[in-house]
N, CA and C of each residue as an Amber inpcrd file, in Angstrom:
protein
   447
 -41.6760000 -22.3230000  43.9760000 -42.2320000 -22.1720000  42.4950000
 -42.5840000 -20.7060000  41.9910000 -42.3490000 -20.4620000  40.7180000
 -42.3920000 -19.0570000  40.4740000 -43.9470000 -18.8430000  40.7910000
 -43.8530000 -17.1410000  40.8720000 -45.0660000 -16.5440000  41.3480000
 -46.2250000 -16.7830000  40.0900000 -45.7870000 -16.6710000  38.6260000
 -46.8110000 -17.1360000  37.6660000 -47.3590000 -18.7840000  37.7230000
 -46.4210000 -19.2560000  38.3110000 -47.2240000 -20.6580000  38.3970000
 -48.3900000 -20.7240000  39.4360000 -48.1730000 -19.9310000  40.5270000
 -49.0630000 -19.8230000  41.7040000 -50.3960000 -19.1790000  40.9960000
 -50.3910000 -18.0930000  40.1340000 -51.5950000 -17.4510000  39.7940000
 -52.2680000 -18.1470000  38.6580000 -51.6950000 -19.3630000  38.2660000
 -52.1980000 -19.9030000  36.4910000 -53.6340000 -19.9940000  36.7430000
 -54.2250000 -20.3970000  37.7390000 -55.7250000 -20.7450000  37.5180000
 -56.7540000 -19.4530000  37.8480000 -55.8010000 -18.3800000  38.0110000
 -56.6310000 -17.1670000  38.2860000 -56.9100000 -16.2850000  36.8890000
 -58.2010000 -15.8430000  36.8690000 -58.4880000 -15.1390000  35.7730000
 -57.5620000 -13.7850000  35.9930000 -57.3260000 -13.0460000  35.1360000
 -57.8840000 -13.0880000  33.7020000 -57.3090000 -13.9330000  32.4160000
 -57.6250000 -14.7250000  32.1550000 -57.2250000 -15.5300000  30.4770000
 -56.6780000 -14.4590000  29.6810000 -55.6980000 -14.6570000  28.7990000
 -55.3690000 -13.5480000  28.0160000 -55.0320000 -14.7910000  26.6660000
 -55.5210000 -13.9540000  25.7100000 -55.5340000 -14.4970000  24.3020000
 -54.3770000 -14.3320000  23.3830000 -54.2750000 -14.4330000  22.6830000
 -53.0500000 -14.4770000  21.6180000 -53.8960000 -13.9640000  20.6360000
 -53.0870000 -12.6740000  19.7460000 -53.4390000 -11.9260000  18.9650000
 -52.6210000 -11.9740000  17.6690000 -52.8920000 -12.0890000  16.2920000
 -51.4260000 -12.2090000  15.4880000 -50.3810000 -11.5310000  15.4760000
 -50.6310000 -10.0890000  16.2040000 -49.0840000  -9.3930000  15.8480000
 -48.5130000  -9.6150000  17.3900000 -48.3050000 -10.8420000  17.9030000
 -47.3020000 -11.2720000  19.0840000 -47.0600000 -12.3830000  18.7070000
 -45.8210000 -12.3360000  17.7870000 -45.2410000 -13.5020000  17.4020000
 -44.2080000 -13.9080000  18.0640000 -43.7000000 -13.3420000  19.3130000
 -43.0780000 -13.7060000  20.3330000 -43.1800000 -13.9030000  21.5620000
 -44.7570000 -14.3150000  21.5250000 -45.4970000 -14.3690000  23.1450000
 -44.8620000 -16.1280000  23.5830000 -44.6650000 -16.0500000  24.8530000
 -44.6710000 -17.0820000  25.8180000 -46.1450000 -17.2960000  26.4970000
 -46.4850000 -18.4510000  26.4960000 -48.0560000 -18.4870000  27.3830000
 -47.6300000 -19.7710000  27.9830000 -48.7350000 -19.9730000  29.0970000
 -49.1340000 -21.5950000  29.5240000 -50.6480000 -21.6990000  29.6640000
 -50.6840000 -22.8110000  29.7950000 -52.0590000 -23.5840000  29.8680000
 -52.1330000 -24.7870000  30.2380000 -53.2260000 -25.2920000  31.5070000
 -53.2680000 -26.2780000  31.9540000 -54.0430000 -27.5760000  31.2900000
 -53.7970000 -28.4900000  30.9900000 -54.6600000 -29.5480000  30.5820000
 -54.7680000 -30.8580000  31.3440000 -55.6570000 -31.4110000  31.3170000
 -55.7310000 -32.8050000  31.6690000 -54.5550000 -33.4390000  31.4220000
 -54.2360000 -34.6240000  32.5800000 -52.9370000 -35.8940000  32.1040000
 -53.7000000 -36.4820000  31.3240000 -52.9540000 -37.2680000  30.5350000
 -53.4200000 -38.1450000  29.3560000 -53.9270000 -39.3550000  30.1980000
 -54.9730000 -39.6430000  29.2570000 -55.9180000 -40.3270000  29.7680000
 -56.6760000 -40.1180000  31.0090000 -56.8560000 -39.0440000  31.6050000
 -57.4140000 -38.9900000  32.6570000 -58.8960000 -37.8730000  31.9290000
 -59.9110000 -37.7010000  33.2350000 -60.9630000 -36.7260000  32.8780000
 -60.7370000 -35.3330000  32.6380000 -61.4780000 -35.0840000  31.6800000
 -61.2170000 -33.3110000  31.4380000 -61.2630000 -32.5440000  32.3410000
 -61.9750000 -32.8820000  33.4090000 -62.2750000 -32.0580000  34.3560000
 -60.9410000 -31.8730000  35.5090000 -59.9960000 -32.7370000  35.3460000
 -58.4550000 -32.6910000  36.2030000 -57.5360000 -32.0410000  35.4390000
 -57.4170000 -30.7620000  35.1120000 -56.8310000 -29.6230000  34.4430000
 -55.4910000 -29.7260000  35.3540000 -54.3460000 -31.0450000  35.3740000
 -53.5260000 -30.9780000  36.2040000 -51.9060000 -31.1290000  35.5100000
 -51.8700000 -30.9720000  34.0910000 -50.7250000 -31.0970000  32.9260000
 -50.6850000 -29.8860000  32.3910000 -48.9920000 -29.2940000  32.4700000
 -48.8990000 -28.1430000  32.2400000 -48.3870000 -27.9360000  30.5380000
 -48.6020000 -27.2880000  29.7510000 -48.2960000 -26.9140000  28.3540000
 -47.4230000 -25.6130000  28.4100000 -46.5820000 -25.3030000  27.4440000
 -46.1300000 -24.3360000  27.3490000 -45.9040000 -23.8750000  25.6130000
 -46.8880000 -22.7500000  25.4810000 -46.3580000 -22.6220000  23.7390000
 -45.6310000 -20.9130000  23.8350000 -45.1120000 -21.2330000  22.4020000
 -43.8210000 -20.4000000  21.9870000 -44.1740000 -19.8150000  20.8260000
 -44.3540000 -18.7830000  20.6480000 -45.2000000 -18.5370000  19.2760000
 -44.1640000 -18.1020000  18.2000000 -42.8900000 -18.0180000  18.6190000
 -41.7550000 -17.5510000  17.6910000 -41.5800000 -19.0570000  16.6990000
 -41.7590000 -20.2610000  17.4270000 -42.1050000 -20.9400000  16.3350000
 -42.9260000 -21.8580000  16.0900000 -44.1940000 -21.0920000  16.4890000
 -45.6370000 -21.5790000  16.9970000 -46.0810000 -23.4560000  17.2230000
 -45.1780000 -23.3120000  18.3540000 -44.8230000 -24.7850000  19.0330000
 -45.6340000 -24.8690000  20.2960000 -46.1620000 -25.7170000  21.0330000
 -46.2260000 -26.3340000  21.7840000 -45.3910000 -27.2660000  22.2290000
 -45.1280000 -27.1880000  23.7240000 -43.9210000 -27.7690000  24.6620000
 -44.5300000 -28.6190000  25.3370000 -44.2940000 -29.6260000  25.9380000
 -44.9990000 -30.5460000  27.0980000 -43.9260000 -31.5890000  27.6010000
 -44.0900000 -32.0390000  28.6910000 -43.1110000 -33.0670000  29.1360000
 -43.9290000 -34.2050000  29.7120000 -43.8350000 -35.3470000  29.1560000
 -44.8410000 -36.6440000  29.5950000 -44.2640000 -37.7950000  29.4150000
 -44.5130000 -38.7650000  30.3340000 -43.8660000 -40.4010000  30.4690000
 -43.9720000 -40.9720000  28.8300000 -42.4950000 -41.6830000  28.7080000
 -42.9880000 -42.4210000  27.3160000 -44.1100000 -43.0880000  27.2810000
 -44.6670000 -43.8280000  28.6650000 -45.9430000 -44.9000000  28.4960000
 -46.5900000 -44.3700000  29.4660000 -47.2920000 -43.0920000  28.9110000
 -48.4920000 -42.1360000  29.9210000 -49.3470000 -42.8380000  30.4840000
 -49.9810000 -43.7380000  29.5510000 -51.1690000 -44.6310000  30.0510000
 -50.8990000 -45.8040000  30.6210000 -49.8370000 -46.3790000  31.1020000
 -49.7090000 -47.6400000  31.8060000 -49.7910000 -47.6470000  32.8140000
 -50.5110000 -48.4740000  33.6370000 -50.6400000 -48.6340000  34.7720000
 -49.2730000 -48.6890000  35.3260000 -48.3690000 -49.4000000  35.1760000
 -46.8230000 -49.3740000  35.6050000 -46.7070000 -48.0160000  35.9240000
 -46.7960000 -47.1280000  34.7400000 -46.0560000 -45.9980000  35.2720000
 -46.6070000 -45.4590000  36.4230000 -47.8420000 -45.1820000  36.0320000
 -48.5580000 -44.7240000  37.1440000 -48.2350000 -45.3480000  38.7460000
 -47.8080000 -46.6360000  38.4660000 -47.2040000 -47.0220000  39.9370000
 -46.4340000 -46.3250000  40.3660000 -45.3070000 -46.5660000  39.2440000
 -43.7510000 -45.9120000  39.7310000 -44.0290000 -44.5050000  40.1270000
 -44.5760000 -43.8090000  39.5480000 -44.6550000 -42.5510000  39.7970000
 -45.4550000 -42.1760000  40.9210000 -46.3580000 -43.0530000  41.4460000
 -46.7860000 -42.6430000  43.0270000 -46.0270000 -43.5290000  44.0480000
 -45.0030000 -44.0760000  43.3470000 -44.1150000 -44.9650000  44.5770000
 -43.1610000 -43.8560000  44.7400000 -42.7130000 -42.9930000  43.9450000
 -41.8420000 -42.0740000  44.2710000 -40.6770000 -42.0470000  43.1870000
 -40.7320000 -43.1010000  42.1970000 -39.8800000 -43.3220000  41.2330000
 -39.6820000 -42.6630000  39.8150000 -38.8800000 -42.3930000  39.4550000
 -38.8830000 -41.8580000  38.0440000 -38.9090000 -42.6810000  36.7840000
 -39.6590000 -42.0950000  35.5830000 -39.5040000 -42.9150000  34.4800000
 -39.1440000 -42.1630000  33.3250000 -39.0520000 -42.6390000  32.3350000
 -38.1900000 -42.1790000  31.0300000 -39.4050000 -41.2160000  30.6350000
 -39.2120000 -40.6510000  30.1860000 -40.1810000 -39.1950000  29.6390000
 -39.4770000 -38.4250000  28.5430000 -40.4550000 -37.9130000  27.6630000
 -39.8430000 -37.3570000  26.2060000 -40.7910000 -35.7380000  26.3870000
 -39.8550000 -34.6610000  25.5670000 -40.5700000 -33.6670000  25.4140000
 -41.2880000 -33.4430000  24.0820000 -42.1910000 -33.2130000  24.1470000
 -43.1410000 -32.9710000  23.0010000 -43.1500000 -31.7940000  22.1230000
 -42.9130000 -31.5150000  21.0520000 -43.0560000 -30.2060000  20.4340000
 -43.8660000 -30.4020000  19.5160000 -45.1710000 -29.7920000  19.2580000
 -46.3260000 -29.7990000  18.5990000 -46.4500000 -28.4760000  17.9830000
 -46.9430000 -28.3570000  16.7140000 -47.6930000 -27.0700000  16.2620000
 -48.6670000 -26.9410000  17.0090000 -49.1710000 -25.5260000  17.2350000
 -49.9110000 -25.0420000  18.2590000 -51.2650000 -24.9490000  17.4400000
 -52.3540000 -25.0500000  18.2770000 -53.4560000 -25.2210000  17.4220000
 -54.1750000 -23.9300000  18.2200000 -55.6710000 -24.1440000  18.7480000
 -56.4240000 -22.6300000  19.3710000 -55.3910000 -22.5620000  20.3030000
 -55.0180000 -20.9700000  20.5710000 -54.6480000 -20.4780000  21.8180000
 -55.9830000 -19.9500000  22.5540000 -56.8120000 -20.5190000  22.9000000
 -58.1980000 -19.9600000  23.5740000 -57.5370000 -20.3320000  24.8040000
 -57.7270000 -19.6040000  25.9280000 -57.7930000 -19.6800000  27.2860000
 -56.2260000 -19.8240000  27.7640000 -55.0630000 -19.4080000  27.1470000
 -53.9380000 -19.3660000  27.7750000 -53.4070000 -18.4490000  28.5450000
 -52.5070000 -18.2200000  29.3350000 -51.8330000 -17.2290000  30.1650000
 -50.9630000 -17.1290000  29.5720000 -50.8820000 -15.7030000  29.0500000
 -49.3390000 -14.9260000  28.3700000 -48.7090000 -14.3840000  29.4540000
 -47.2240000 -14.8220000  29.3860000 -46.4310000 -14.4070000  30.4760000
 -45.6360000 -13.2090000  29.9540000 -45.2060000 -13.1960000  28.5990000
 -44.3360000 -12.2670000  27.9580000 -43.8910000 -12.8180000  26.7250000
 -42.7300000 -12.0920000  26.2690000 -42.5720000 -12.4620000  24.7550000
 -40.8360000 -12.5630000  24.9650000 -40.4160000 -13.3870000  24.1430000
 -39.2660000 -13.9320000  24.1480000 -38.2770000 -13.7170000  23.0340000
 -37.0960000 -13.3790000  23.3670000 -36.1210000 -13.2660000  22.1410000
 -35.2420000 -14.4130000  21.4940000 -35.5020000 -15.4380000  22.3360000
 -34.9930000 -16.5500000  22.0800000 -35.6470000 -17.1740000  20.6830000
 -34.9620000 -17.7990000  19.6410000 -35.3950000 -18.6480000  18.5310000
 -35.5720000 -19.7020000  18.6500000 -36.2920000 -20.1710000  17.9140000
 -36.9560000 -21.8420000  17.8280000 -35.6620000 -22.3220000  17.7910000
 -34.6310000 -22.2410000  17.3890000 -33.4090000 -23.1370000  17.6220000
 -32.7400000 -23.3450000  18.8030000 -32.7460000 -21.9480000  19.7190000
 -32.2940000 -21.8300000  21.1770000 -33.4800000 -22.6920000  22.0380000
 -34.7830000 -22.6580000  21.4360000 -35.7650000 -23.3590000  22.3510000
 -36.0190000 -24.8080000  22.1250000 -35.4230000 -25.5220000  20.9040000
 -35.3580000 -26.7820000  20.7300000 -34.1880000 -27.2340000  21.2460000
 -32.8930000 -26.5940000  21.1130000 -31.6170000 -26.9060000  21.5680000
 -32.0160000 -27.0910000  23.1080000 -32.3830000 -26.1970000  23.6960000
 -32.7030000 -26.2220000  25.3150000 -33.2850000 -27.4920000  25.6600000
 -34.5260000 -27.7730000  24.8930000 -35.2390000 -29.0080000  24.9960000
 -34.7880000 -30.3170000  24.8850000 -33.6020000 -30.4350000  24.0980000
 -32.9630000 -31.5520000  23.8390000 -32.2270000 -31.8260000  24.9890000
 -31.7010000 -30.8560000  25.7020000 -30.8000000 -31.3370000  26.5540000
 -31.4900000 -31.3490000  27.9160000 -32.6720000 -31.1160000  28.2120000
 -33.2280000 -31.2990000  29.2880000 -33.3960000 -33.0900000  29.6740000
 -33.4150000 -32.9380000  30.6770000 -33.0480000 -34.5120000  31.4920000
 -34.1580000 -35.8310000  31.2780000 -34.4270000 -36.6290000  30.4830000
 -35.2010000 -37.6010000  29.9610000 -36.1370000 -38.3750000  31.3590000
 -35.8380000 -37.9030000  32.4990000 -36.3710000 -38.6930000  33.3760000
 -37.7380000 -37.9350000  34.6470000 -38.9850000 -38.6270000  34.3370000
 -39.7560000 -37.7780000  35.0260000 -40.0040000 -38.5380000  36.3120000
 -40.2460000 -37.4790000  37.5030000 -40.4040000 -37.9680000  38.5930000
 -41.5840000 -36.8500000  39.1630000 -42.6450000 -37.4710000  39.8370000
 -43.5860000 -36.4280000  40.4510000 -43.2240000 -35.4070000  41.5050000
 -41.9960000 -35.6190000  42.4680000 -41.5340000 -35.1810000  43.1230000
 -40.1710000 -33.8790000  42.6780000 -39.4410000 -34.2540000  41.6810000
 -38.6100000 -33.3630000  41.4660000 -38.2420000 -32.9010000  39.9310000
 -39.2510000 -33.4650000  39.0180000 -38.7950000 -32.7600000  37.6920000
 -40.1080000 -33.6760000  36.7630000 -41.0540000 -32.7120000  36.7010000
 -42.3520000 -32.9700000  36.4940000 -42.8290000 -32.1780000  35.3290000
 -43.9570000 -32.3240000  34.8790000 -44.6030000 -30.9660000  33.8220000
 -44.2650000 -29.6260000  33.9370000 -44.5870000 -29.4550000  35.3470000
 -44.5410000 -28.1880000  36.1760000 -43.1860000 -27.7010000  36.0780000
 -42.1910000 -28.6950000  36.4130000 -40.8970000 -27.8230000  37.1480000
 -40.4140000 -27.6920000  35.2440000 -40.8540000 -28.7350000  34.6130000
 -40.3690000 -28.6040000  32.8860000 -40.3560000 -27.0180000  32.4720000
 -42.0140000 -27.1560000  32.6430000 -42.7380000 -25.7600000  32.2470000
 -42.0120000 -24.1800000  32.7110000 -42.2440000 -24.5620000  34.1310000
 -41.1870000 -23.3670000  34.8030000 -39.9850000 -22.7240000  34.5740000
 -38.7130000 -24.3280000  33.7030000 -37.7010000 -23.9550000  33.5860000
 -37.4690000 -23.6320000  32.1010000 -38.5770000 -23.9530000  31.4610000
 -38.7170000 -23.4490000  29.9960000 -38.6700000 -22.0380000  29.6490000
 -40.0180000 -21.5210000  30.8270000 -40.2910000 -20.2380000  30.2750000
 -39.1720000 -19.2480000  31.1690000 -38.7530000 -19.7390000  31.9000000
 -37.3590000 -18.8820000  32.5090000 -36.2230000 -18.6160000  31.5760000
 -36.1620000 -19.9220000  31.0460000 -35.0970000 -19.6830000  29.7150000
 -35.8700000 -18.6840000  28.5900000 -36.6740000 -19.1920000  28.1120000
 -37.4890000 -18.2510000  26.9650000 -37.5490000 -16.7000000  27.4390000
 -38.1160000 -16.4230000  28.4060000 -38.1040000 -15.0860000  29.1580000
 -36.8160000 -14.6200000  29.4360000 -35.6210000 -15.3500000  29.5630000
 -34.3780000 -14.9890000  29.7450000 -34.0780000 -14.8080000  31.1500000
 -34.7950000 -15.2550000  32.1750000 -34.7080000 -14.9820000  33.5980000
 -33.4350000 -15.7620000  33.8940000 -32.8420000 -17.2800000  33.1980000
 -31.8940000 -17.5780000  33.4020000 -31.3170000 -18.1170000  32.0800000
 -29.8710000 -18.3680000  31.8280000 -29.2060000 -18.3380000  30.7760000
 -29.0750000 -19.8370000  30.2360000 -30.0840000 -20.9140000  30.8530000
 -29.7860000 -22.1580000  30.2780000 -28.8080000 -23.0710000  31.2340000
 -27.8040000 -22.2880000  31.5920000 -26.9110000 -22.7840000  32.1030000
 -26.8140000 -22.7470000  33.5490000 -27.5730000 -22.3760000  34.2610000
 -27.8440000 -22.0540000  36.0010000 -26.8790000 -20.9260000  36.2740000
 -27.0390000 -19.6420000  35.6050000 -26.3430000 -18.6850000  36.1130000
 -27.4110000 -17.9030000  37.1240000 -28.3710000 -17.8820000  36.8970000
 -29.5860000 -17.3930000  37.8290000 -29.7650000 -18.3520000  39.0910000
 -29.8370000 -19.4160000  38.5790000 -30.4090000 -20.6840000  39.3690000
 -30.5980000 -21.5000000  38.3760000 -30.7620000 -22.9300000  39.0250000
 -30.5580000 -24.1860000  37.8880000 -31.6910000 -24.2500000  37.0470000
 -31.4870000 -24.3900000  35.7540000 -32.6360000 -24.4210000  34.9680000
 -33.2820000 -25.6620000  34.6220000 -32.3480000 -26.7090000  35.0120000
 -32.8950000 -28.0440000  34.7370000 -32.4330000 -28.8000000  35.7780000
 -33.1740000 -30.0640000  36.3740000 -32.6520000 -30.7790000  37.2690000
 -31.4730000 -31.5220000  36.8640000 -30.5790000 -32.0180000  37.7050000
 -29.7390000 -32.5300000  37.6520000 -30.0950000 -33.9820000  37.2800000
 -29.3740000 -34.1760000  36.4130000 -29.3380000 -36.1190000  35.8700000
 -28.5250000 -36.8780000  36.6250000
């Protein structure tokens, strides 16, 4: 896993300033339906489109989904793209030259199966950040940017 993921929970936290229009940042949140003191879910904010990306199961609060995930099975999932709200306590990772269209196209091609073992919100966030920061070309030139379907 990338070094930036390992240091995610350590200070200092960065905040966005209005002049940082190409910023890429991450933040943990609680899993859907879980207590707020368990921030295990990872979101990625890309400021070029003022959007936040995350990867969640289609039926995130279903007991069946939980059972399938805990048994090692994959479940259908979707990438949410939402307008960004407050960006307090986000960790800024860098700047992107990718366009909103580039990012939306990349997200649309991402596998729609979520598994706790090999394709989860953290692996999604890692791949998206690497693509946004151009550490990978989106087609696996430096390393696979997406899990195989």
